[in-house]
Tab-separated table of C-alpha atoms in Angstrom:
chain	number	residue	atom	x	y	z
A	1	MET	CA	-0.150	0.025	0.487
A	2	LYS	CA	2.976	2.324	0.951
A	3	SER	CA	4.745	1.721	-2.317
A	4	PHE	CA	1.573	2.529	-4.699
A	5	ALA	CA	0.351	5.519	-2.338
A	6	ALA	CA	4.104	6.933	-3.405
A	7	TRP	CA	3.662	5.949	-6.890
A	8	MET	CA	0.118	8.001	-6.896
A	9	ILE	CA	1.854	11.141	-5.417
A	10	ALA	CA	4.560	10.678	-7.316
A	11	LEU	CA	2.419	10.245	-10.790
A	12	VAL	CA	0.180	13.149	-9.451
A	13	GLY	CA	3.078	15.330	-8.987
A	14	SER	CA	4.495	14.447	-12.429
A	15	LEU	CA	1.321	15.501	-13.818
A	16	ILE	CA	0.647	18.796	-12.360
A	17	VAL	CA	4.563	19.515	-13.318
A	18	LEU	CA	3.628	18.463	-17.161
A	19	PHE	CA	0.179	21.011	-16.719
A	20	ILE	CA	2.446	24.002	-15.422
A	21	SER	CA	5.143	23.140	-17.929
A	22	LEU	CA	2.419	23.291	-20.918
A	23	GLY	CA	1.406	26.193	-19.612
A	24	TYR	CA	4.324	27.921	-19.152
A	25	TYR	CA	5.133	26.797	-23.385
A	26	ALA	CA	1.541	28.118	-24.013
A	27	SER	CA	1.619	31.175	-22.309
A	28	SER	CA	5.293	31.916	-23.828
A	29	GLN	CA	3.905	30.839	-27.563
A	30	ILE	CA	0.661	33.504	-27.107
A	31	LEU	CA	1.850	36.330	-25.694
A	32	PHE	CA	5.041	36.150	-27.555
A	33	PHE	CA	4.052	34.603	-30.851
A	34	LYS	CA	6.224	35.389	-34.276
A	35	LEU	CA	4.938	38.264	-36.192
A	36	ARG	CA	5.031	38.443	-40.378
A	37	ASP	CA	8.041	40.784	-41.219
A	38	VAL	CA	6.605	44.567	-42.485
A	39	GLU	CA	8.098	43.703	-45.746
A	40	VAL	CA	6.468	39.992	-46.017
A	41	ILE	CA	3.407	41.417	-45.551
A	42	LYS	CA	4.308	44.587	-48.468
A	43	ARG	CA	4.935	41.613	-50.922
A	44	ARG	CA	1.990	39.129	-50.327
A	45	GLU	CA	-0.666	42.267	-50.457
A	46	THR	CA	1.486	43.666	-53.786
A	47	ARG	CA	0.974	40.506	-55.264
A	48	ALA	CA	-1.943	39.976	-54.713
A	49	LYS	CA	-2.737	43.448	-56.247
A	50	ARG	CA	-4.703	45.021	-53.265
A	51	LEU	CA	-2.147	47.497	-52.679
A	52	ASN	CA	0.028	49.950	-54.522
A	53	MET	CA	2.133	51.220	-52.088
A	54	GLU	CA	2.860	54.714	-54.555
A	55	VAL	CA	-0.820	55.549	-54.612
A	56	PHE	CA	-0.980	54.734	-50.638
A	57	GLN	CA	1.667	56.971	-50.321
A	58	SER	CA	0.264	59.027	-53.009
A	59	MET	CA	-2.814	59.702	-50.121
A	60	PRO	CA	-3.024	63.291	-48.343
A	61	GLN	CA	-1.808	61.428	-44.683
A	62	ASP	CA	-0.425	62.421	-41.807
A	63	ASP	CA	1.657	59.508	-39.786
A	64	ILE	CA	1.774	59.787	-36.152
A	65	LEU	CA	3.135	58.604	-32.924
A	66	ILE	CA	0.258	58.639	-30.312
A	67	PRO	CA	0.921	57.935	-26.446
A	68	SER	CA	-0.685	54.571	-25.290
A	69	ARG	CA	-1.592	54.803	-21.860
A	70	PHE	CA	0.843	52.316	-21.298
A	71	ASP	CA	3.943	53.651	-21.710
A	72	TYR	CA	4.568	53.232	-24.965
A	73	SER	CA	3.813	55.267	-28.075
A	74	ILE	CA	1.241	54.035	-30.981
A	75	ASN	CA	1.992	54.403	-34.852
A	76	ALA	CA	-1.515	55.379	-36.754
A	77	ILE	CA	-1.680	57.396	-40.168
A	78	PHE	CA	-4.545	58.867	-40.834
A	79	VAL	CA	-5.365	59.256	-44.295
A	80	HIS	CA	-7.714	62.326	-45.980
A	81	PRO	CA	-8.113	62.158	-49.555
A	82	ASN	CA	-11.774	62.778	-49.407
A	83	GLU	CA	-13.220	66.207	-48.384
A	84	THR	CA	-15.815	64.369	-46.259
A	85	ASP	CA	-15.969	64.418	-41.845
A	86	LYS	CA	-16.944	60.734	-42.096
A	87	TRP	CA	-14.122	58.482	-41.026
A	88	MET	CA	-13.553	54.362	-40.818
A	89	VAL	CA	-11.010	53.054	-38.359
A	90	LEU	CA	-9.173	49.999	-39.511
A	91	CYS	CA	-8.216	47.203	-36.422
A	92	HIS	CA	-5.907	44.290	-37.960
A	93	GLY	CA	-5.392	40.897	-37.063
A	94	VAL	CA	-2.838	38.670	-34.751
A	95	THR	CA	0.740	38.703	-36.546
A	96	GLU	CA	0.120	41.410	-39.524
A	97	ASN	CA	0.186	44.957	-39.121
A	98	LYS	CA	-0.982	48.026	-40.669
A	99	ILE	CA	-0.142	47.312	-43.986
A	100	SER	CA	-2.855	44.460	-44.510
A	101	SER	CA	-5.732	46.819	-43.601
A	102	ILE	CA	-4.848	49.136	-46.677
A	103	LYS	CA	-6.772	46.655	-48.990
A	104	TYR	CA	-9.911	47.662	-46.843
A	105	LEU	CA	-8.896	51.458	-46.627
A	106	ASN	CA	-9.154	51.303	-50.425
A	107	MET	CA	-13.099	49.820	-50.361
A	108	PHE	CA	-13.742	52.806	-47.351
A	109	THR	CA	-11.664	55.556	-49.761
A	110	GLY	CA	-13.507	54.705	-52.562
A	111	MET	CA	-16.142	54.607	-51.446
A	112	GLY	CA	-15.858	58.202	-49.664
A	113	TYR	CA	-14.560	58.005	-46.630
A	114	ASN	CA	-11.197	59.158	-44.985
A	115	CYS	CA	-9.546	56.135	-42.753
A	116	VAL	CA	-7.209	55.846	-39.849
A	117	ILE	CA	-4.753	52.045	-39.863
A	118	TYR	CA	-2.532	51.322	-37.499
A	119	ASP	CA	-0.062	48.917	-36.006
A	120	ALA	CA	-1.890	47.359	-32.748
A	121	ARG	CA	0.349	47.095	-29.846
A	122	ARG	CA	3.156	44.936	-29.913
A	123	HIS	CA	2.845	44.981	-34.087
A	124	GLY	CA	4.331	46.687	-36.380
A	125	ASN	CA	5.593	49.936	-35.234
A	126	THR	CA	3.594	50.635	-31.856
A	127	GLY	CA	5.649	49.383	-28.513
A	128	GLY	CA	4.987	46.525	-25.813
A	129	VAL	CA	5.252	43.930	-24.717
A	130	HIS	CA	2.841	41.179	-24.770
A	131	SER	CA	-0.351	40.680	-27.108
A	132	THR	CA	-3.415	40.106	-25.214
A	133	TYR	CA	-5.771	39.383	-28.077
A	134	GLY	CA	-7.886	42.509	-27.045
A	135	PHE	CA	-7.600	43.002	-23.141
A	136	TYR	CA	-4.518	46.157	-23.872
A	137	GLU	CA	-5.703	46.163	-27.474
A	138	LYS	CA	-9.098	47.972	-26.396
A	139	TYR	CA	-7.427	50.471	-24.762
A	140	ASP	CA	-5.258	51.101	-27.330
A	141	LEU	CA	-8.012	51.839	-29.542
A	142	GLU	CA	-9.565	54.056	-27.042
A	143	THR	CA	-6.436	56.004	-27.436
A	144	VAL	CA	-6.719	56.454	-31.402
A	145	VAL	CA	-10.463	56.592	-31.727
A	146	ASP	CA	-10.133	59.813	-29.111
A	147	TYR	CA	-7.098	61.628	-31.303
A	148	LEU	CA	-9.154	61.209	-34.314
A	149	PHE	CA	-11.951	62.928	-32.646
A	150	ASP	CA	-9.366	65.418	-31.010
A	151	HIS	CA	-7.820	66.446	-34.404
A	152	TYR	CA	-9.819	66.279	-36.992
A	153	GLY	CA	-13.003	68.158	-35.320
A	154	PRO	CA	-15.458	67.104	-32.476
A	155	ASP	CA	-18.399	66.772	-34.973
A	156	ILE	CA	-16.611	64.464	-37.051
A	157	GLU	CA	-18.494	60.566	-37.386
A	158	VAL	CA	-16.465	57.091	-37.293
A	159	GLY	CA	-17.385	53.675	-38.089
A	160	ILE	CA	-14.754	50.742	-37.421
A	161	HIS	CA	-13.636	47.751	-38.966
A	162	GLY	CA	-11.839	44.933	-36.882
A	163	GLU	CA	-10.590	41.633	-38.786
A	164	SER	CA	-9.789	38.461	-36.400
A	165	MET	CA	-8.054	39.742	-33.195
A	166	GLY	CA	-8.861	43.419	-34.567
A	167	ALA	CA	-12.549	42.698	-34.728
A	168	ALA	CA	-12.734	41.121	-30.959
A	169	THR	CA	-10.860	44.595	-29.792
A	170	MET	CA	-13.410	46.510	-31.232
A	171	LEU	CA	-16.280	44.649	-30.184
A	172	LEU	CA	-14.681	44.818	-26.542
A	173	TYR	CA	-14.449	48.383	-27.224
A	174	ALA	CA	-18.013	48.452	-28.082
A	175	GLY	CA	-18.722	47.372	-25.116
A	176	GLU	CA	-16.991	48.268	-22.633
A	177	LEU	CA	-15.672	51.353	-23.331
A	178	SER	CA	-16.816	54.311	-24.672
A	179	ASN	CA	-17.902	53.819	-28.126
A	180	ARG	CA	-18.236	56.569	-29.821
A	181	ALA	CA	-18.361	55.144	-33.348
A	182	LYS	CA	-21.578	55.359	-35.149
A	183	PHE	CA	-21.391	51.506	-36.260
A	184	TYR	CA	-18.807	48.341	-36.764
A	185	ILE	CA	-18.127	46.161	-38.927
A	186	SER	CA	-16.506	42.161	-36.990
A	187	ASP	CA	-15.141	40.254	-39.728
A	188	ALA	CA	-13.782	36.805	-38.312
A	189	SER	CA	-13.996	37.795	-34.704
A	190	PHE	CA	-13.740	34.868	-31.982
A	191	SER	CA	-16.244	34.708	-29.538
A	192	THR	CA	-14.223	34.009	-26.498
A	193	PHE	CA	-10.166	33.919	-26.166
A	194	GLY	CA	-11.088	30.840	-24.052
A	195	ASP	CA	-13.183	28.966	-26.825
A	196	GLU	CA	-10.952	29.871	-29.013
A	197	LEU	CA	-7.334	28.442	-27.186
A	198	THR	CA	-9.393	25.499	-26.754
A	199	ASN	CA	-10.161	25.149	-30.796
A	200	ILE	CA	-6.710	25.419	-31.302
A	201	PHE	CA	-4.918	23.170	-28.513
A	202	SER	CA	-7.707	20.450	-29.889
A	203	GLN	CA	-5.508	20.207	-33.335
A	204	TYR	CA	-2.853	19.287	-31.060
A	205	THR	CA	-4.035	17.056	-28.447
A	206	LYS	CA	-7.659	16.178	-26.778
A	207	ILE	CA	-5.546	15.035	-23.587
A	208	GLY	CA	-5.934	17.507	-20.855
A	209	SER	CA	-6.983	21.064	-22.702
A	210	PRO	CA	-8.697	22.529	-20.195
A	211	LEU	CA	-5.661	21.819	-17.255
A	212	VAL	CA	-3.643	23.499	-20.007
A	213	LEU	CA	-5.977	26.691	-20.345
A	214	PHE	CA	-6.215	26.889	-16.760
A	215	PHE	CA	-2.492	26.556	-16.014
A	216	THR	CA	-1.970	29.315	-19.149
A	217	ASN	CA	-4.155	31.242	-17.242
A	218	ILE	CA	-2.097	30.959	-14.441
A	219	PHE	CA	1.051	32.515	-16.571
A	220	PHE	CA	-0.668	35.096	-18.545
A	221	ARG	CA	-2.104	36.552	-15.122
A	222	ILE	CA	1.414	36.066	-13.833
A	223	ARG	CA	2.973	37.819	-16.725
A	224	SER	CA	0.771	39.970	-18.285
A	225	ARG	CA	-1.494	40.997	-15.381
A	226	PHE	CA	-4.299	39.527	-17.613
A	227	SER	CA	-6.763	36.823	-18.026
A	228	LEU	CA	-7.737	35.071	-20.962
A	229	PHE	CA	-11.379	34.514	-19.484
A	230	LYS	CA	-11.907	38.696	-19.548
A	231	VAL	CA	-11.327	38.762	-23.177
A	232	SER	CA	-15.029	37.448	-24.233
A	233	PRO	CA	-16.827	39.542	-27.148
A	234	ILE	CA	-19.698	37.702	-26.081
A	235	ARG	CA	-20.211	38.873	-22.639
A	236	VAL	CA	-20.819	42.133	-23.650
A	237	VAL	CA	-21.403	42.537	-27.494
A	238	ASP	CA	-25.391	42.789	-26.087
A	239	GLN	CA	-23.851	46.485	-24.393
A	240	ILE	CA	-23.372	47.482	-28.328
A	241	ARG	CA	-26.401	49.753	-29.249
A	242	GLN	CA	-24.969	50.509	-32.377
A	243	PRO	CA	-25.078	48.749	-35.361
A	244	VAL	CA	-22.866	45.250	-36.211
A	245	LEU	CA	-21.989	44.401	-39.597
A	246	PHE	CA	-20.769	39.974	-38.984
A	247	ILE	CA	-19.050	38.682	-41.444
A	248	HIS	CA	-16.977	35.354	-41.282
A	249	SER	CA	-16.704	33.164	-44.153
A	250	LYS	CA	-17.655	29.627	-43.329
A	251	PRO	CA	-14.444	27.188	-44.112
A	252	ASP	CA	-12.836	29.113	-41.240
A	253	LYS	CA	-10.934	26.773	-39.766
A	254	PHE	CA	-8.586	28.909	-37.499
A	255	ILE	CA	-11.722	30.534	-35.777
A	256	PRO	CA	-14.834	28.989	-36.182
A	257	TYR	CA	-17.704	30.528	-38.273
A	258	THR	CA	-20.137	29.167	-35.428
A	259	GLN	CA	-18.500	31.803	-33.278
A	260	THR	CA	-19.311	34.651	-35.315
A	261	THR	CA	-23.081	33.185	-35.077
A	262	GLN	CA	-22.845	32.905	-31.406
A	263	LEU	CA	-22.394	36.768	-31.440
A	264	TYR	CA	-24.641	37.786	-33.766
A	265	LYS	CA	-27.188	35.484	-32.340
A	266	LYS	CA	-26.728	37.799	-28.696
A	267	LYS	CA	-26.189	41.348	-30.383
A	268	LYS	CA	-29.406	42.732	-30.185
A	269	PRO	CA	-30.809	45.073	-33.073
A	270	PRO	CA	-29.543	46.609	-35.163
A	271	LYS	CA	-27.362	44.394	-36.819
A	272	ALA	CA	-26.230	42.518	-40.196
A	273	ALA	CA	-24.608	39.449	-41.169
A	274	TRP	CA	-22.928	37.843	-44.339
A	275	TYR	CA	-21.360	33.592	-43.875
A	276	PRO	CA	-19.847	33.772	-47.593
A	277	GLU	CA	-19.662	30.207	-48.668
A	278	ARG	CA	-15.798	30.839	-49.813
A	279	GLY	CA	-12.175	31.344	-48.172
A	280	GLY	CA	-10.606	30.777	-45.054
A	281	HIS	CA	-9.821	33.139	-41.757
A	282	VAL	CA	-9.907	36.318	-42.657
A	283	GLU	CA	-10.445	35.812	-46.266
A	284	SER	CA	-13.854	36.753	-46.966
A	285	TYR	CA	-12.567	40.139	-49.042
A	286	ASN	CA	-9.829	38.556	-50.600
A	287	ARG	CA	-11.556	35.532	-52.298
A	288	ASN	CA	-14.894	37.491	-52.588
A	289	PRO	CA	-14.203	41.847	-53.236
A	290	GLU	CA	-16.545	43.013	-54.610
A	291	LYS	CA	-19.760	40.872	-52.726
A	292	TYR	CA	-17.693	42.419	-50.422
A	293	ARG	CA	-18.167	46.048	-50.756
A	294	LYS	CA	-21.544	45.786	-51.606
A	295	VAL	CA	-22.325	44.129	-48.689
A	296	VAL	CA	-21.042	46.608	-46.544
A	297	ALA	CA	-22.335	49.516	-48.477
A	298	SER	CA	-25.557	48.550	-48.108
A	299	PHE	CA	-24.887	47.513	-43.994
A	300	ILE	CA	-24.349	51.390	-43.779
A	301	ALA	CA	-26.608	53.178	-45.889
A	302	ASN	CA	-29.330	50.831	-44.299
A	303	HIS	CA	-28.074	51.275	-40.928
A	304	VAL	CA	-25.736	54.335	-40.616
A	305	GLY	CA	-27.520	56.214	-43.860
A	306	TRP	CA	-23.771	57.442	-44.900
């Protein structure tokens, strides 16, 4: 009996050490993931004919470093080729940077609006040590929006578009913070960060995923002072009174489109949704550009009147 008890104690101890190690490793991978190089993104977007840097750089624009409340600078570019008081703020996804938002900028400036593109925390030319998938990023979005009103006029009208992490950040901003925009466009957001991590973990192993998530969250709290369970757009989406357009490609395997259907179901009207049959993660525009533009234009016209 003593040997069996000792064996059980050793086994439990080994499992605890294993899950602690997995939690530490997972937290490192999630907080400090490798970012895509700016030049790689430029080449990718240029080859796909979604980017012409000469055309972009010819537009009237202000390249600004905005102080974040977290003691780093946020790099934002305010592009204003149109004589209008209507602005779109564009939020990119994880590992990307503001260059990947230019395809949407081209769409919105073509519709007659001015645009803001900016690098999220720890991405591009913006500072920050950890990526927190919307927890701290929502405050940086608030800072960018406030700067826009303060420097381009208190009477301007603003819409916000976000994809993936940028969409989750946008929904958290809209549901938790000052919410100064007139409408929101969410492209491929997760419903909760915990569900998305479980989805990712399950692609590698189905053994102990909830325990790995538990220990991962402990290291999140220790290393960056945020809880993954508070990164939950679905918890606050019903607090958003402005219109929201939800977009999510059905074939998306990275963030299942059912996460967006959950968000749509909980959001109170006014709202709209479009679930393209083609395209992987954040590829709804890439695979369906004309349809994407028509859906967005119809949503804005019907729900905002721009």
